[in-house]
Short mmCIF file of C-alpha atoms in Angstrom, two decimals:
data_model
loop_
_atom_site.label_atom_id
_atom_site.label_comp_id
_atom_site.label_asym_id
_atom_site.label_seq_id
_atom_site.Cartn_x
_atom_site.Cartn_y
_atom_site.Cartn_z
CA MET A 1 -152.06 -8.36 -281.95
CA SER A 2 -151.45 -5.28 -279.82
CA PHE A 3 -155.18 -5.72 -278.82
CA ALA A 4 -154.91 -9.35 -277.98
CA ILE A 5 -151.84 -8.88 -276.11
CA LEU A 6 -153.11 -6.18 -273.59
CA LEU A 7 -156.62 -8.38 -273.50
CA ALA A 8 -155.03 -11.42 -272.43
CA GLY A 9 -152.82 -9.60 -269.81
CA GLY A 10 -155.79 -7.88 -268.40
CA LEU A 11 -157.53 -11.19 -268.10
CA PHE A 12 -154.44 -12.91 -266.30
CA SER A 13 -153.49 -9.96 -264.27
CA PRO A 14 -155.20 -10.89 -261.16
CA LEU A 15 -153.30 -13.77 -260.95
CA LEU A 16 -150.48 -11.42 -259.85
CA TRP A 17 -152.51 -9.15 -257.52
CA ARG A 18 -150.57 -8.37 -254.12
CA ARG A 19 -147.24 -9.71 -255.00
CA SER A 20 -144.84 -6.72 -254.69
CA GLY A 21 -144.00 -5.19 -258.00
CA SER A 22 -144.93 -8.19 -260.12
CA LEU A 23 -147.89 -6.95 -261.69
CA LYS A 24 -146.49 -3.44 -262.47
CA LEU A 25 -143.59 -5.09 -264.27
CA ALA A 26 -145.84 -7.39 -266.00
CA THR A 27 -147.74 -4.34 -267.20
CA LEU A 28 -144.79 -2.67 -268.36
CA LEU A 29 -143.55 -5.54 -270.34
CA LEU A 30 -146.63 -6.05 -271.81
CA LEU A 31 -147.42 -2.27 -273.04
CA GLY A 32 -143.74 -2.96 -274.34
CA VAL A 33 -144.56 -5.43 -276.56
CA ALA A 34 -148.02 -3.98 -277.58
CA LEU A 35 -145.89 -0.73 -278.55
CA PHE A 36 -143.86 -2.89 -280.97
CA PHE A 37 -146.99 -4.40 -282.78
CA CYS A 38 -149.18 -1.14 -282.78
CA ALA A 39 -149.01 -0.92 -286.44
CA GLN A 40 -150.61 -3.81 -287.28
CA SER A 41 -154.47 -4.00 -287.58
CA LEU A 42 -157.02 -6.26 -285.58
CA PRO A 43 -157.37 -9.28 -287.92
CA LEU A 44 -161.28 -8.82 -287.74
CA GLN A 45 -164.06 -7.58 -290.32
CA GLY A 46 -164.67 -4.04 -289.40
CA PHE A 47 -161.27 -2.84 -288.48
CA GLY A 48 -158.45 -1.27 -289.84
CA THR A 49 -155.22 1.17 -289.48
CA ASP A 50 -153.15 3.54 -291.39
CA ALA A 51 -149.88 5.57 -290.43
CA PRO A 52 -151.90 8.37 -288.35
CA THR A 53 -153.81 6.07 -286.28
CA ALA A 54 -150.35 3.70 -285.69
CA LEU A 55 -148.90 6.91 -284.42
CA PHE A 56 -151.49 7.93 -282.00
CA SER A 57 -151.67 4.06 -280.79
CA ALA A 58 -147.87 4.31 -280.20
CA VAL A 59 -148.22 7.49 -278.07
CA LEU A 60 -151.20 6.11 -276.34
CA ILE A 61 -149.15 3.23 -275.47
CA VAL A 62 -146.50 5.24 -273.96
CA VAL A 63 -148.54 7.43 -271.96
CA LEU A 64 -150.61 4.63 -270.45
CA ALA A 65 -146.89 2.88 -269.36
CA ALA A 66 -146.16 6.26 -267.73
CA VAL A 67 -149.09 6.13 -265.76
CA ALA A 68 -148.81 2.45 -264.62
CA LEU A 69 -145.16 3.23 -263.79
CA GLN A 70 -146.91 5.63 -261.17
CA SER A 71 -149.27 3.57 -259.92
CA ARG A 72 -149.23 1.68 -256.81
CA GLU A 73 -152.69 -0.06 -257.37
CA ASP A 74 -153.12 -3.28 -258.89
CA TRP A 75 -156.88 -2.83 -259.52
CA THR A 76 -155.41 0.28 -261.64
CA LEU A 77 -152.73 -1.60 -263.51
CA THR A 78 -155.38 -4.42 -264.66
CA GLN A 79 -157.69 -1.62 -265.70
CA ILE A 80 -154.88 0.12 -267.81
CA LEU A 81 -154.57 -3.02 -269.92
CA PHE A 82 -158.23 -3.29 -270.37
CA LEU A 83 -158.23 0.35 -271.40
CA GLY A 84 -155.59 0.14 -273.53
CA ALA A 85 -157.02 -2.63 -275.75
CA ALA A 86 -160.54 -0.93 -275.86
CA ALA A 87 -159.12 2.16 -276.88
CA LEU A 88 -156.62 0.42 -279.54
CA ALA A 89 -159.89 -1.35 -280.75
CA LEU A 90 -161.61 2.02 -281.00
CA LEU A 91 -158.96 3.66 -283.04
CA GLN A 92 -158.95 1.21 -285.27
CA SER A 93 -162.80 0.96 -285.99
CA ARG A 94 -163.77 1.63 -289.41
CA THR A 95 -167.33 0.71 -289.60
CA LEU A 96 -170.43 1.87 -287.57
CA LEU A 97 -170.76 -1.36 -285.55
CA SER A 98 -167.13 -1.88 -284.77
CA PHE A 99 -167.21 1.71 -283.57
CA LEU A 100 -170.22 1.21 -281.19
CA ILE A 101 -168.85 -1.78 -279.87
CA ALA A 102 -165.17 -0.36 -279.36
CA PHE A 103 -166.91 2.86 -277.86
CA GLU A 104 -169.01 1.22 -275.34
CA ALA A 105 -166.01 -0.99 -274.26
CA VAL A 106 -163.96 2.30 -273.49
CA SER A 107 -167.04 3.69 -271.48
CA LEU A 108 -168.09 0.54 -269.45
CA LEU A 109 -164.36 0.28 -268.50
CA SER A 110 -164.11 3.75 -267.57
CA VAL A 111 -166.96 3.13 -265.15
CA VAL A 112 -165.47 -0.12 -264.15
CA LEU A 113 -162.10 1.89 -263.46
CA VAL A 114 -163.50 4.39 -261.03
CA SER A 115 -165.67 1.48 -259.29
CA HIS A 116 -162.86 0.57 -256.68
CA ILE A 117 -164.35 3.21 -254.32
CA ARG A 118 -162.46 4.21 -251.02
CA THR A 119 -163.97 7.78 -250.11
CA PRO A 120 -167.36 9.35 -250.30
CA GLU A 121 -165.92 11.73 -252.93
CA GLU A 122 -164.58 9.20 -255.22
CA ALA A 123 -168.25 7.22 -254.95
CA SER A 124 -169.91 10.65 -255.85
CA GLY A 125 -167.67 10.73 -259.06
CA ALA A 126 -168.19 6.87 -260.13
CA VAL A 127 -171.74 7.59 -260.21
CA LYS A 128 -171.59 10.58 -262.01
CA ILE A 129 -169.67 8.89 -265.07
CA PHE A 130 -172.22 6.09 -264.47
CA VAL A 131 -175.14 8.06 -264.97
CA ALA A 132 -173.10 10.07 -268.05
CA GLY A 133 -172.33 6.86 -269.82
CA ALA A 134 -175.85 5.15 -269.85
CA VAL A 135 -177.07 8.45 -271.08
CA ALA A 136 -174.43 8.73 -273.85
CA THR A 137 -175.39 5.23 -274.89
CA GLY A 138 -178.92 5.78 -275.01
CA ILE A 139 -178.36 8.83 -277.38
CA LEU A 140 -175.92 6.55 -279.40
CA MET A 141 -178.05 3.81 -279.73
CA MET A 142 -181.08 5.49 -280.80
CA GLY A 143 -178.93 7.52 -283.12
CA ALA A 144 -177.75 3.96 -284.77
CA PHE A 145 -181.39 2.84 -285.09
CA PHE A 146 -182.42 5.93 -286.79
CA TYR A 147 -179.54 5.93 -288.91
CA THR A 148 -180.62 2.17 -289.99
CA LEU A 149 -184.22 3.18 -291.06
CA ASP A 150 -183.07 5.21 -293.93
CA GLY A 151 -180.92 2.45 -295.20
CA GLY A 152 -177.57 3.29 -293.10
CA ALA A 153 -175.78 0.02 -292.71
CA LEU A 154 -174.17 -1.03 -289.68
CA LEU A 155 -171.23 -3.11 -291.67
CA GLU A 156 -170.27 -0.34 -293.62
CA PRO A 157 -168.15 3.22 -292.81
CA LEU A 158 -170.83 5.89 -291.98
CA LYS A 159 -172.00 7.85 -294.80
CA VAL A 160 -173.89 10.89 -295.53
CA SER A 161 -178.06 10.56 -295.73
CA ASN A 162 -180.34 12.20 -297.68
CA GLY A 163 -183.04 11.08 -295.65
CA TYR A 164 -184.71 12.66 -292.55
CA PHE A 165 -184.26 9.87 -290.39
CA GLY A 166 -180.40 8.88 -291.54
CA THR A 167 -179.72 12.39 -290.56
CA VAL A 168 -181.23 12.69 -287.35
CA GLY A 169 -179.53 9.65 -286.60
CA ILE A 170 -176.15 10.95 -287.58
CA TRP A 171 -176.50 14.06 -285.40
CA LEU A 172 -177.81 11.83 -282.31
CA MET A 173 -174.75 9.50 -282.48
CA LEU A 174 -172.64 12.64 -282.63
CA MET A 175 -174.24 14.01 -279.53
CA GLY A 176 -173.82 10.38 -277.78
CA VAL A 177 -170.11 11.04 -278.63
CA PHE A 178 -169.79 14.62 -277.37
CA TYR A 179 -171.36 13.75 -274.48
CA LYS A 180 -168.23 11.49 -273.52
CA LEU A 181 -165.89 14.28 -275.33
CA THR A 182 -167.46 16.87 -272.56
CA ILE A 183 -169.01 19.05 -274.93
CA VAL A 184 -171.54 21.83 -273.60
CA PRO A 185 -174.31 21.26 -272.73
CA MET A 186 -173.07 17.74 -272.09
CA HIS A 187 -169.99 18.48 -270.08
CA ALA A 188 -171.45 18.79 -266.43
CA TRP A 189 -170.50 15.43 -264.99
CA ALA A 190 -166.78 15.72 -266.43
CA ALA A 191 -165.88 18.53 -264.30
CA GLU A 192 -167.26 16.84 -261.31
CA THR A 193 -166.03 13.19 -261.92
CA TYR A 194 -162.21 14.16 -262.61
CA ALA A 195 -162.59 16.64 -259.78
CA LEU A 196 -163.47 13.76 -257.35
CA VAL A 197 -162.08 10.41 -258.62
CA ARG A 198 -158.39 9.58 -257.97
CA SER A 199 -156.05 11.78 -259.64
CA GLU A 200 -154.38 8.75 -261.86
CA HIS A 201 -158.13 7.64 -262.98
CA ALA A 202 -158.76 11.11 -263.81
CA ALA A 203 -155.48 11.11 -266.22
CA LEU A 204 -157.04 8.07 -267.80
CA LEU A 205 -160.31 9.47 -267.98
CA SER A 206 -159.43 12.84 -269.33
CA GLY A 207 -156.34 11.59 -271.56
CA ALA A 208 -156.44 8.39 -272.64
CA ALA A 209 -160.12 7.74 -273.03
CA LYS A 210 -161.38 11.07 -274.20
CA THR A 211 -158.72 11.76 -276.76
CA ALA A 212 -158.91 8.37 -278.18
CA ALA A 213 -162.62 8.51 -278.53
CA ALA A 214 -162.36 12.22 -280.46
CA PHE A 215 -160.10 11.11 -282.77
CA ALA A 216 -161.65 7.74 -283.69
CA ALA A 217 -165.10 9.78 -283.80
CA PHE A 218 -163.16 12.29 -286.25
CA LEU A 219 -162.20 9.35 -288.48
CA LEU A 220 -165.90 7.65 -288.74
CA PHE A 221 -167.96 10.97 -288.78
CA ALA A 222 -165.78 13.08 -291.00
CA PRO A 223 -167.10 11.85 -294.53
CA ALA A 224 -170.61 12.46 -293.39
CA LEU A 225 -170.24 15.81 -291.72
CA LYS A 226 -168.29 17.04 -295.06
CA GLY A 227 -171.34 15.78 -296.91
CA MET A 228 -173.76 18.16 -294.91
CA ALA A 229 -171.20 20.92 -294.52
CA ASP A 230 -173.81 23.97 -294.63
CA LEU A 231 -175.22 22.65 -291.23
CA SER A 232 -172.54 20.81 -289.53
CA ILE A 233 -170.05 23.78 -289.57
CA ALA A 234 -172.50 25.92 -287.63
CA VAL A 235 -173.61 23.59 -285.25
CA VAL A 236 -170.26 22.02 -284.58
CA LEU A 237 -168.44 25.58 -284.37
CA THR A 238 -171.14 26.81 -282.23
CA LEU A 239 -170.53 23.92 -279.51
CA ALA A 240 -166.98 24.42 -279.92
CA ILE A 241 -166.84 28.25 -279.07
CA VAL A 242 -169.09 27.66 -276.25
CA THR A 243 -167.51 24.73 -274.93
CA MET A 244 -164.03 26.17 -274.86
CA THR A 245 -165.12 29.81 -273.63
CA LEU A 246 -167.21 28.21 -270.86
CA GLY A 247 -164.64 25.85 -269.90
CA ASN A 248 -161.80 28.61 -269.36
CA PHE A 249 -164.07 31.15 -267.40
CA MET A 250 -165.08 28.26 -265.22
CA ALA A 251 -161.35 27.20 -264.61
CA LEU A 252 -160.76 30.98 -263.53
CA ALA A 253 -163.44 31.17 -261.07
CA GLN A 254 -161.98 27.76 -259.16
CA ARG A 255 -159.87 27.51 -256.18
CA GLU A 256 -159.27 23.83 -255.93
CA LEU A 257 -156.59 22.46 -258.59
CA SER A 258 -158.45 19.56 -259.60
CA ARG A 259 -161.39 21.49 -260.91
CA ILE A 260 -159.04 24.21 -262.58
CA LEU A 261 -157.55 21.07 -264.48
CA ALA A 262 -161.05 19.65 -265.06
CA TRP A 263 -162.67 22.53 -266.18
CA SER A 264 -159.64 23.06 -268.44
CA SER A 265 -159.99 19.70 -269.60
CA VAL A 266 -163.68 20.87 -271.00
CA ALA A 267 -162.09 23.74 -272.71
CA HIS A 268 -159.85 21.60 -274.19
CA ALA A 269 -162.66 19.26 -275.69
CA GLY A 270 -163.87 22.87 -277.59
CA TYR A 271 -160.56 23.25 -279.08
CA MET A 272 -160.31 19.28 -280.33
CA LEU A 273 -163.95 20.19 -281.64
CA LEU A 274 -162.84 22.70 -284.28
CA ALA A 275 -161.29 19.96 -286.45
CA PHE A 276 -164.74 18.53 -286.96
CA ALA A 277 -165.82 21.95 -288.58
CA ALA A 278 -162.44 22.34 -290.47
CA LEU A 279 -162.98 19.60 -292.74
CA LYS A 280 -162.85 21.76 -295.87
CA SER A 281 -159.06 21.96 -295.02
CA ALA A 282 -156.86 19.26 -295.96
CA GLN A 283 -154.73 19.73 -292.45
CA ALA A 284 -157.83 18.80 -290.41
CA GLU A 285 -157.00 15.30 -289.49
CA ALA A 286 -153.44 16.49 -288.91
CA GLY A 287 -154.35 19.20 -286.65
CA LEU A 288 -156.40 17.02 -284.51
CA LEU A 289 -153.91 14.60 -284.51
CA TYR A 290 -151.43 16.72 -283.11
CA MET A 291 -153.66 18.47 -280.46
CA VAL A 292 -154.63 15.13 -279.10
CA ILE A 293 -151.05 13.78 -278.89
CA ALA A 294 -149.92 17.15 -277.14
CA TYR A 295 -153.09 16.86 -274.69
CA LEU A 296 -152.56 13.17 -274.09
CA PHE A 297 -149.20 14.11 -272.68
CA MET A 298 -149.80 16.94 -270.69
CA GLN A 299 -153.25 16.24 -269.37
CA SER A 300 -151.54 12.80 -268.05
CA ALA A 301 -148.56 14.63 -266.50
CA VAL A 302 -150.48 17.31 -264.61
CA PHE A 303 -153.15 15.03 -263.07
CA LEU A 304 -150.42 12.36 -261.90
CA VAL A 305 -148.48 15.03 -259.88
CA LEU A 306 -152.20 16.31 -258.69
CA GLY A 307 -152.16 13.03 -257.39
CA LEU A 308 -149.03 13.11 -255.62
CA TRP A 309 -150.23 16.17 -253.94
CA ARG A 310 -153.68 15.09 -252.85
CA GLU A 311 -151.93 12.26 -250.81
CA GLU A 312 -150.62 15.05 -248.57
CA GLY A 313 -153.87 16.85 -248.71
CA ARG A 314 -152.97 19.34 -251.00
CA HIS A 315 -156.12 20.42 -252.80
CA THR A 316 -156.45 24.17 -253.16
CA LEU A 317 -154.03 26.67 -254.73
CA GLU A 318 -153.15 27.77 -251.38
CA SER A 319 -151.86 24.36 -249.96
CA ILE A 320 -148.88 24.46 -253.06
CA ALA A 321 -147.47 27.75 -252.03
CA GLY A 322 -143.94 27.85 -251.85
CA LEU A 323 -143.41 24.34 -253.26
CA GLY A 324 -141.13 25.67 -256.09
CA ARG A 325 -138.28 26.32 -253.51
CA SER A 326 -139.04 23.09 -251.28
CA ARG A 327 -139.66 20.66 -254.07
CA PRO A 328 -138.06 22.18 -257.09
CA LEU A 329 -137.70 19.18 -259.44
CA VAL A 330 -141.77 18.42 -258.99
CA ALA A 331 -142.56 21.99 -259.50
CA VAL A 332 -140.45 22.74 -262.61
CA LEU A 333 -142.33 19.51 -264.13
CA PHE A 334 -145.60 20.45 -263.19
CA THR A 335 -145.03 23.95 -264.40
CA ILE A 336 -143.82 22.68 -267.90
CA GLN A 337 -146.70 20.79 -268.56
CA LEU A 338 -148.78 23.73 -267.63
CA PHE A 339 -146.91 25.92 -270.06
CA SER A 340 -147.55 23.53 -272.49
CA LEU A 341 -151.54 23.27 -271.72
CA ALA A 342 -151.30 27.27 -272.11
CA GLY A 343 -149.58 27.29 -275.80
CA ILE A 344 -146.01 28.34 -274.79
CA PRO A 345 -143.62 27.96 -277.96
CA LEU A 346 -141.29 24.87 -278.16
CA LEU A 347 -143.92 22.79 -276.17
CA ALA A 348 -146.36 20.42 -277.59
CA GLY A 349 -149.24 22.19 -276.82
CA PHE A 350 -148.35 25.12 -278.65
CA LEU A 351 -147.70 23.28 -281.89
CA GLY A 352 -151.10 21.42 -281.43
CA LYS A 353 -152.87 24.45 -281.04
CA ALA A 354 -150.91 26.17 -284.03
CA VAL A 355 -151.83 23.24 -286.71
CA LEU A 356 -155.23 23.11 -285.65
CA PHE A 357 -155.83 26.79 -285.69
CA TYR A 358 -154.14 26.96 -289.29
CA ALA A 359 -156.59 24.20 -290.21
CA VAL A 360 -159.42 26.34 -289.31
CA THR A 361 -158.19 29.39 -291.16
CA ASP A 362 -157.48 27.71 -294.02
CA ALA A 363 -160.84 25.87 -294.08
CA GLY A 364 -162.00 29.83 -294.30
CA LEU A 365 -163.10 30.11 -290.74
CA TRP A 366 -160.57 32.57 -289.56
CA TRP A 367 -163.27 34.34 -286.99
CA ALA A 368 -163.13 31.11 -284.90
CA ALA A 369 -159.70 30.64 -285.29
CA LEU A 370 -159.15 33.87 -283.61
CA ILE A 371 -161.77 33.07 -281.07
CA ALA A 372 -159.99 29.93 -280.22
CA LEU A 373 -156.62 31.87 -280.10
CA LEU A 374 -158.38 34.70 -277.57
CA ASN A 375 -159.53 31.83 -275.35
CA SER A 376 -156.34 30.08 -275.53
CA ALA A 377 -154.46 33.59 -274.18
CA LEU A 378 -157.49 33.79 -271.42
CA SER A 379 -156.36 30.19 -270.16
CA VAL A 380 -152.70 31.70 -269.75
CA ALA A 381 -154.42 33.64 -266.54
CA TYR A 382 -155.36 30.49 -264.44
CA TYR A 383 -152.42 28.70 -265.49
CA ALA A 384 -150.22 31.65 -264.35
CA TRP A 385 -151.89 31.96 -261.12
CA ILE A 386 -150.99 28.42 -260.49
CA VAL A 387 -147.49 28.82 -261.22
CA LYS A 388 -147.52 32.02 -259.45
CA GLN A 389 -148.58 29.79 -256.15
CA LEU A 390 -145.86 27.31 -256.58
CA TRP A 391 -142.98 29.95 -257.03
CA PHE A 392 -143.76 33.32 -255.65
CA ASP A 393 -146.27 32.56 -252.81
CA GLU A 394 -144.95 31.83 -249.03
CA ALA A 395 -145.64 28.05 -248.13
CA SER A 396 -148.61 27.59 -246.06
CA GLN A 397 -148.03 23.71 -245.17
CA GLU A 398 -145.13 21.57 -244.58
CA PRO A 399 -142.75 20.76 -247.36
CA ALA A 400 -143.91 17.90 -249.82
CA ALA A 401 -142.30 14.53 -249.60
CA PRO A 402 -139.65 13.63 -252.04
CA LEU A 403 -140.60 12.90 -255.50
CA ARG A 404 -141.07 8.92 -255.94
CA LEU A 405 -138.48 6.79 -258.06
CA THR A 406 -141.30 5.92 -260.33
CA ALA A 407 -142.95 8.99 -260.31
CA LEU A 408 -140.12 10.66 -261.43
CA GLY A 409 -139.95 7.89 -264.33
CA ALA A 410 -143.66 8.58 -265.23
CA GLN A 411 -143.10 12.39 -265.49
CA ALA A 412 -139.68 12.09 -267.31
CA ILE A 413 -141.43 9.98 -270.18
CA LEU A 414 -144.26 12.42 -270.40
CA LEU A 415 -142.10 15.45 -270.50
CA LEU A 416 -140.08 13.84 -273.25
CA GLY A 417 -142.98 13.46 -275.24
CA THR A 418 -144.30 16.94 -274.76
CA LEU A 419 -141.11 18.19 -275.74
CA TRP A 420 -140.55 16.06 -278.91
CA PHE A 421 -143.52 16.76 -279.87
CA GLY A 422 -143.11 20.58 -279.29
CA ILE A 423 -139.77 20.75 -280.99
CA PHE A 424 -139.89 17.83 -283.98
CA ALA A 425 -142.99 18.50 -285.89
CA GLY A 426 -142.23 16.14 -288.69
CA THR A 427 -142.67 13.07 -286.64
CA VAL A 428 -146.69 14.01 -286.93
CA PHE A 429 -146.42 15.51 -290.53
CA ALA A 430 -144.66 12.68 -291.64
CA VAL A 431 -147.48 9.92 -291.13
CA PHE A 432 -149.78 12.00 -293.94
#
């Protein structure tokens, strides 16, 4: 039902373009109705839902509503509806064919989202995500072809294959998914794209699209990876550790805020990937669910604030110096979300990492959890550097403009999510 509501809304939304405020109000109303029905599954073969999927679908819709509330562009509001519909379909996909269709829909809509180009930088970012999407699609489809050569069925859930072609097919499909999740060495496009496109688009790409793909891929590929644990644990752990480590070190070397947050997003993809290696633990799915929920709130929030600053020409660390004194409200909101990304207690980012790292330890991979913990500690350095510029350095530019009421509302929604899931862990554990 939610899928149909958002899809129909996206199709008819151009009728309200250039009508002051009408499309935003309609978008928020449609997302509200979709939230009410998000526990219902698509009435099509190959789709289904359960309590964890319903919870994440609800969180996804709430975050999309926050982005829509801040957005001032009709094109973006329309794409939010389409992206929401595709993401819900992806989360509910239970067979290989339904996953492939929904995954490609999200990929195509991600390209369409950034195709409304206003600057050369945005054009560069759009080209990069287009090329990355084309490559990922090619790898994914090639993997599906090899998987079917050994008798794999498209209309059934993914299963472990004892044949050579089937095993190769599963790993090729995983690499195609990892390309979209910005896993090293398939990550370079993301660091550039997130930094070059509009920040609200980066919030949708690095937040909603990435988390939906990560959780849906886990649900589909977990049984197959569990059946080939000897190989999958080694490969996935290696990719996860390299991704989080490279992402954090590259973030340390950046001066532009957008690039710091882009590389931070790459590092968080490495954390998410740990769940794919911790399948021996009963808490692996809960750990990933908590991680993607927390990440969705805090990543969307920081990119939306960054969008406000970029409108004023603030791109670097130096350009936000002293904003904590001249505009304390937006600085406080931004700082809290940075603390959550760093994993400070009583915020969602802390519990997301804690539950995920516990699952990794429970699976007997304590050394990998230790490496992830050290990486998390490393990330505190560049988050703390941003906080230092905000609150302790002298201003180098004119004071920022006051926070718009709609932007404040969006930040309030995302802050509430970060605080709620940072304190009430039972919300997640209750669905298992």
